[in-house]
Amino acid sequence: MRRHRHLYDRVASFENLLAAARTALRGKRGRPPGAAFFAALEHEVAALHHELREGRYRHGPYHYFQIHDPKTRTVAAADFRDRVVHHAIVRVLEPLFEGRLIEDTYACRKGRGNHAAMRRAAGFARRFAFALECDVSRYFPSIDHGVLLDQVERVVADPRLLALVRHIVESHLDGETTEWVGEGLFDVRVRRRGLPIGNLTSQFLANVYLSPLDHFVKHELRLPGYVRYLDDFVLFDHDRARLRAHGRAVKAKLGELRLTMHPDKYRLRPTRVGVDFVGFVVFADGRIRVRRFERRYRRRRWEVERFGADAEALTTSVRAWLAHAQHARSRDLRRAVLGRR
């Protein structure tokens, strides 16, 4: 397996940082952080360039807030200049990891996404009688820094870039675990874990983190019916008992990655009754349904009417859901949910 050297200068180059800044600014120029950065674009990029080249760059603090979509998540918003560095790193690393990912993983990859993942799952649902739905419990908070950085080191041999990736990974600490490595009372080791939801680097690295699971399913279990979108994945087979055995093997593999399966989202079901994946339900007969949006829509509409919550945010959410729902047979559902408003 080839390891790549001399990458740090590519990340820190003025040209790469400028391209990263322009990507980060898409859709953000009208908001205060993006507007302020754009107003002094070349000056800001030059400052980042010199800080990185001289080893003076330090990641800033995060602004934390919660979203409810539908479950509560804590999002970490980095300063805009730090987001530019995130984009600069991913621009260099993404092509190096792309060839190491299997075809059936769809998150954070150009030309893919959740709708392509849904269509792939729909194809498997038509081919196989059973599906095992899987989801990792508390995925982002559970990602082990040591395991993650070991995976990056298998591809990256540039010590300066490895140090920068480590610095960004450790800029947010969700928790620590202590493990005994010997028989003595003090033979312990502290392992750091957790990636912040919101960083581009987090999304990219979180997808890479489960690549060993992908290769295990495809090359050791030799299971053709498999599709993954980040920590949400489905196994397909004609044999129910064999699928259960595969599920046990997958749980063990997750354990090697210091992860656990979500107990409430681990379900084996016939594909004829529908397989729940990336916001859609796909069926053996080719039908595709979108998950119901109505409960969340009613709650947010009530918050707007009763407490003066952000109506523009509700409108944006509805438009996003409509674009999502149009990929399935949802005309009647869209009319039922939105027809009265």
Coordinates of C-alpha atoms in Angstrom, one line a residue:
M1 CA 0.0 0.0 0.0
R2 CA 1.6 3.3 -1.1
R3 CA 2.0 6.1 1.4
H4 CA 2.2 9.6 0.2
R5 CA 4.9 12.2 1.1
H6 CA 5.4 15.9 0.6
L7 CA 1.7 16.7 1.0
Y8 CA 1.9 19.5 3.6
D9 CA 3.2 22.1 1.2
R10 CA 0.3 21.3 -1.2
V11 CA -2.2 21.9 1.6
A12 CA -0.6 25.1 2.8
S13 CA 0.0 26.6 -0.7
F14 CA -1.7 29.9 -1.4
E15 CA -3.4 28.5 -4.5
N16 CA -4.9 25.6 -2.6
L17 CA -6.1 27.8 0.3
L18 CA -7.6 30.3 -2.2
A19 CA -9.5 27.5 -3.9
A20 CA -10.6 26.1 -0.5
A21 CA -11.8 29.5 0.5
R22 CA -13.9 29.9 -2.6
T23 CA -15.5 26.5 -2.0
A24 CA -16.2 27.3 1.6
L25 CA -17.8 30.6 0.6
R26 CA -20.4 29.0 -1.6
G27 CA -23.8 30.0 -0.2
K28 CA -22.1 31.8 2.7
R29 CA -21.1 35.2 1.3
G30 CA -24.3 36.8 2.6
R31 CA -23.7 35.7 6.2
P32 CA -21.5 37.7 8.5
P33 CA -18.6 35.3 8.9
G34 CA -18.4 34.5 5.2
A35 CA -19.0 38.2 4.2
A36 CA -16.2 39.4 6.5
F37 CA -13.7 36.8 5.2
F38 CA -14.7 37.5 1.5
A39 CA -14.2 41.3 2.1
A40 CA -10.5 40.7 2.7
L41 CA -10.2 37.4 0.8
E42 CA -6.6 37.6 -0.4
H43 CA -5.3 39.1 2.9
E44 CA -7.0 36.3 4.9
V45 CA -5.8 33.6 2.7
A46 CA -2.2 35.0 2.8
A47 CA -2.4 35.1 6.6
L48 CA -3.4 31.4 6.7
H49 CA -0.7 30.6 4.2
H50 CA 2.0 32.1 6.3
E51 CA 0.7 30.6 9.6
L52 CA 0.7 27.2 8.1
R53 CA 4.1 27.5 6.4
E54 CA 5.7 28.7 9.6
G55 CA 3.9 26.2 11.8
R56 CA 2.0 28.9 13.7
Y57 CA -1.5 27.9 12.8
R58 CA -3.8 27.0 15.7
H59 CA -7.4 26.0 15.4
G60 CA -9.8 28.3 17.1
P61 CA -12.6 27.5 19.6
Y62 CA -16.0 26.2 18.4
H63 CA -19.4 27.7 18.8
Y64 CA -21.8 24.9 19.9
F65 CA -25.5 24.8 19.3
Q66 CA -28.2 22.1 19.1
I67 CA -30.4 21.1 16.2
H68 CA -33.4 18.8 16.2
D69 CA -33.6 16.9 13.0
P70 CA -35.5 14.8 14.3
K71 CA -33.3 13.8 17.2
T72 CA -31.2 16.4 19.2
R73 CA -27.6 16.8 18.0
T74 CA -24.9 19.1 19.1
V75 CA -23.2 20.9 16.2
A76 CA -19.8 22.5 16.5
A77 CA -19.3 25.6 14.3
A78 CA -15.7 26.5 13.6
D79 CA -14.5 30.0 12.8
F80 CA -14.6 30.6 9.0
R81 CA -10.8 30.7 8.7
D82 CA -10.6 27.3 10.3
R83 CA -13.2 26.0 7.8
V84 CA -11.0 27.1 5.0
V85 CA -8.2 25.0 6.4
H86 CA -10.6 22.0 6.7
H87 CA -11.4 22.4 3.0
A88 CA -7.8 22.7 2.1
I89 CA -6.9 19.5 3.8
V90 CA -9.8 17.6 2.2
R91 CA -8.9 18.9 -1.2
V92 CA -5.5 17.1 -0.9
L93 CA -6.5 14.0 1.0
E94 CA -9.8 13.1 -0.8
P95 CA -8.2 11.9 -4.1
L96 CA -5.7 9.8 -2.1
F97 CA -8.4 7.9 -0.2
E98 CA -11.0 7.7 -3.1
G99 CA -9.4 4.7 -4.7
R100 CA -9.3 2.8 -1.4
L101 CA -13.1 3.1 -0.8
I102 CA -15.5 0.4 -2.1
E103 CA -18.1 1.3 -4.7
D104 CA -21.0 0.9 -2.3
T105 CA -20.2 3.6 0.2
Y106 CA -21.9 6.9 -0.7
A107 CA -21.3 9.6 1.9
C108 CA -18.9 12.6 1.2
R109 CA -18.0 11.5 -2.3
K110 CA -18.3 13.5 -5.5
G111 CA -21.1 12.4 -7.7
R112 CA -22.8 10.3 -5.0
G113 CA -24.9 11.2 -2.0
N114 CA -28.0 9.9 -0.2
H115 CA -30.2 9.7 -3.3
A116 CA -27.7 7.5 -5.1
A117 CA -27.4 5.4 -2.0
M118 CA -31.2 5.0 -1.9
R119 CA -31.3 3.9 -5.5
R120 CA -28.6 1.3 -4.9
A121 CA -30.5 0.0 -1.8
A122 CA -33.6 -0.1 -3.9
G123 CA -31.8 -2.3 -6.5
F124 CA -30.7 -4.7 -3.7
A125 CA -34.2 -4.8 -2.3
R126 CA -35.5 -6.0 -5.6
R127 CA -32.8 -8.7 -5.8
F128 CA -32.8 -10.1 -2.2
A129 CA -35.5 -11.4 0.1
F130 CA -34.1 -10.1 3.4
A131 CA -32.3 -7.0 4.7
L132 CA -30.5 -6.3 7.9
E133 CA -30.7 -2.6 8.8
C134 CA -27.7 -1.4 10.8
D135 CA -26.7 1.9 12.5
V136 CA -23.8 2.7 14.7
S137 CA -24.6 4.0 18.2
R138 CA -23.5 7.6 18.8
Y139 CA -21.1 7.4 15.9
F140 CA -19.3 10.8 15.8
P141 CA -18.8 11.0 19.6
S142 CA -17.5 7.4 19.6
I143 CA -14.8 7.7 16.9
D144 CA -11.5 6.7 18.5
H145 CA -8.7 9.2 17.7
G146 CA -6.0 6.6 17.9
V147 CA -7.8 4.2 15.4
L148 CA -8.6 7.1 13.1
L149 CA -5.1 8.5 13.0
D150 CA -3.6 5.1 12.4
Q151 CA -5.8 4.8 9.3
V152 CA -4.7 8.2 8.1
E153 CA -1.0 7.2 8.6
R154 CA -1.5 4.2 6.3
V155 CA -1.9 6.7 3.5
V156 CA -0.1 9.8 4.6
A157 CA 3.6 9.7 5.3
D158 CA 4.1 13.5 5.7
P159 CA 4.7 14.2 9.4
R160 CA 3.7 17.8 9.2
L161 CA 0.3 17.0 7.6
L162 CA -0.2 14.2 10.1
A163 CA 0.4 16.7 12.9
L164 CA -2.0 19.2 11.4
V165 CA -4.7 16.5 11.1
R166 CA -4.1 15.4 14.7
H167 CA -4.4 19.0 15.8
I168 CA -7.7 19.5 14.1
V169 CA -9.1 16.1 15.3
E170 CA -8.1 17.0 18.9
S171 CA -9.4 20.6 18.7
H172 CA -12.7 19.0 19.8
L173 CA -12.8 16.5 22.6
D174 CA -16.1 14.7 23.2
G175 CA -14.8 12.3 25.8
E176 CA -12.1 9.9 27.0
T177 CA -12.0 6.3 27.8
T178 CA -9.5 4.6 30.1
E179 CA -8.3 1.1 29.4
W180 CA -6.0 -1.3 31.3
V181 CA -2.9 -2.3 29.3
G182 CA -1.2 -4.4 32.1
E183 CA -1.9 -6.0 35.4
G184 CA -0.8 -3.1 37.6
L185 CA -3.1 -0.5 39.1
F186 CA -1.5 2.3 37.1
D187 CA -1.0 0.3 33.9
V188 CA -3.7 2.4 32.1
R189 CA -4.0 4.3 28.9
V190 CA -6.3 7.2 28.1
R191 CA -7.9 7.1 24.7
R192 CA -9.5 10.2 23.2
R193 CA -12.6 10.0 21.1
G194 CA -15.1 12.1 19.3
L195 CA -15.3 14.2 16.1
P196 CA -17.3 17.5 16.0
I197 CA -20.4 17.3 13.8
G198 CA -20.1 20.3 11.4
N199 CA -16.5 20.1 10.2
L200 CA -15.9 19.0 6.6
T201 CA -12.9 17.1 7.9
S202 CA -15.1 15.3 10.3
Q203 CA -17.5 14.1 7.6
F204 CA -14.6 13.0 5.4
L205 CA -12.7 11.2 8.2
A206 CA -15.9 9.6 9.5
N207 CA -16.5 8.1 6.1
V208 CA -12.9 6.8 5.9
Y209 CA -13.1 5.4 9.5
L210 CA -15.6 2.7 8.5
S211 CA -13.8 1.7 5.3
P212 CA -12.3 -1.4 7.1
L213 CA -15.9 -2.5 7.8
D214 CA -16.7 -2.1 4.1
H215 CA -13.8 -4.2 3.0
F216 CA -14.5 -6.8 5.7
V217 CA -18.1 -7.2 4.4
K218 CA -17.2 -7.3 0.8
H219 CA -14.0 -9.3 0.8
E220 CA -14.2 -11.5 3.9
L221 CA -17.9 -12.1 4.3
R222 CA -18.2 -11.9 0.5
L223 CA -21.6 -10.3 0.7
P224 CA -22.6 -8.6 -2.6
G225 CA -25.7 -7.0 -1.2
Y226 CA -24.3 -4.2 1.0
V227 CA -24.6 -0.4 0.9
R228 CA -23.4 2.2 3.4
Y229 CA -24.1 5.9 3.9
L230 CA -21.8 7.1 6.7
D231 CA -22.8 5.1 9.8
D232 CA -26.1 3.9 8.3
F233 CA -25.8 0.7 6.3
V234 CA -27.8 -2.3 5.1
L235 CA -26.9 -6.0 4.4
F236 CA -29.0 -8.0 1.9
D237 CA -29.2 -11.7 1.4
H238 CA -31.7 -14.5 0.5
D239 CA -30.9 -16.5 3.6
R240 CA -32.3 -15.2 6.9
A241 CA -30.0 -17.3 9.1
R242 CA -26.9 -16.4 7.1
L243 CA -27.8 -12.7 7.4
R244 CA -28.0 -13.1 11.2
A245 CA -24.6 -14.7 11.2
H246 CA -23.2 -11.8 9.1
G247 CA -24.8 -9.4 11.6
R248 CA -22.9 -11.0 14.4
A249 CA -19.6 -10.8 12.5
V250 CA -20.3 -7.1 11.7
K251 CA -20.9 -6.3 15.4
A252 CA -17.5 -8.0 16.2
K253 CA -15.8 -5.9 13.5
L254 CA -17.3 -2.7 14.9
G255 CA -15.9 -3.7 18.2
E256 CA -12.4 -3.8 16.7
L257 CA -13.1 -0.2 15.6
R258 CA -14.2 0.7 19.2
L259 CA -17.8 1.1 18.0
T260 CA -21.1 -0.5 19.0
M261 CA -24.3 -1.2 17.0
H262 CA -27.4 0.9 17.9
P263 CA -29.7 -1.6 19.6
D264 CA -32.9 0.1 18.4
K265 CA -31.7 0.4 14.8
Y266 CA -30.6 -3.2 14.2
R267 CA -33.4 -4.9 12.4
L268 CA -33.8 -7.9 10.1
R269 CA -36.8 -7.8 7.9
P270 CA -38.2 -9.1 4.6
T271 CA -37.6 -6.6 1.8
R272 CA -41.3 -7.0 0.8
V273 CA -42.3 -5.0 3.9
G274 CA -39.8 -2.2 3.2
V275 CA -36.2 -1.3 4.1
D276 CA -35.6 2.0 5.9
F277 CA -32.5 3.7 4.6
V278 CA -31.3 7.4 4.3
G279 CA -34.8 8.8 4.8
F280 CA -36.5 6.5 2.3
V281 CA -38.3 3.1 2.5
V282 CA -37.5 0.8 -0.4
F283 CA -39.6 -2.3 -1.2
A284 CA -39.0 -5.6 -3.1
D285 CA -41.6 -4.7 -5.7
G286 CA -39.8 -1.5 -6.7
R287 CA -41.8 1.0 -4.6
I288 CA -40.0 3.8 -2.9
R289 CA -41.6 5.8 -0.1
V290 CA -40.2 8.8 1.8
R291 CA -40.4 9.0 5.5
R292 CA -43.1 11.1 6.9
F293 CA -42.2 14.8 7.5
E294 CA -45.6 15.9 8.8
R295 CA -44.9 15.7 12.6
R296 CA -41.7 17.7 12.4
Y297 CA -43.4 20.2 10.0
R298 CA -46.3 20.8 12.3
R299 CA -44.1 21.3 15.4
R300 CA -41.9 23.8 13.6
R301 CA -44.9 25.6 12.1
W302 CA -46.4 25.8 15.6
E303 CA -43.1 27.3 16.9
V304 CA -43.3 30.0 14.2
E305 CA -46.9 30.9 14.9
R306 CA -46.7 30.7 18.7
F307 CA -43.3 32.0 19.5
G308 CA -42.2 33.8 16.4
A309 CA -39.5 31.3 15.5
D310 CA -37.5 31.8 12.3
A311 CA -40.1 31.4 9.5
E312 CA -37.3 31.6 6.8
A313 CA -35.6 28.5 8.4
L314 CA -39.0 26.7 8.2
T315 CA -39.3 27.6 4.5
T316 CA -35.8 26.4 3.8
S317 CA -36.5 23.1 5.6
V318 CA -39.7 22.6 3.6
R319 CA -37.9 23.2 0.3
A320 CA -35.2 20.8 1.2
W321 CA -37.8 18.1 2.2
L322 CA -39.7 18.7 -1.1
A323 CA -36.5 18.2 -3.1
H324 CA -35.8 15.0 -1.1
A325 CA -39.3 13.7 -1.4
Q326 CA -39.5 14.1 -5.1
H327 CA -37.0 11.2 -5.5
A328 CA -39.8 8.8 -4.3
R329 CA -43.5 8.2 -5.0
S330 CA -44.7 11.0 -2.7
R331 CA -47.1 13.2 -4.6
D332 CA -50.0 12.3 -2.3
L333 CA -47.9 12.6 0.8
R334 CA -46.7 16.1 -0.3
R335 CA -50.2 17.2 -0.9
A336 CA -51.3 15.7 2.5
V337 CA -48.6 17.5 4.4
L338 CA -48.5 20.8 2.7
G339 CA -51.7 21.1 0.8
R340 CA -53.5 23.0 3.6
R341 CA -50.7 25.6 3.9

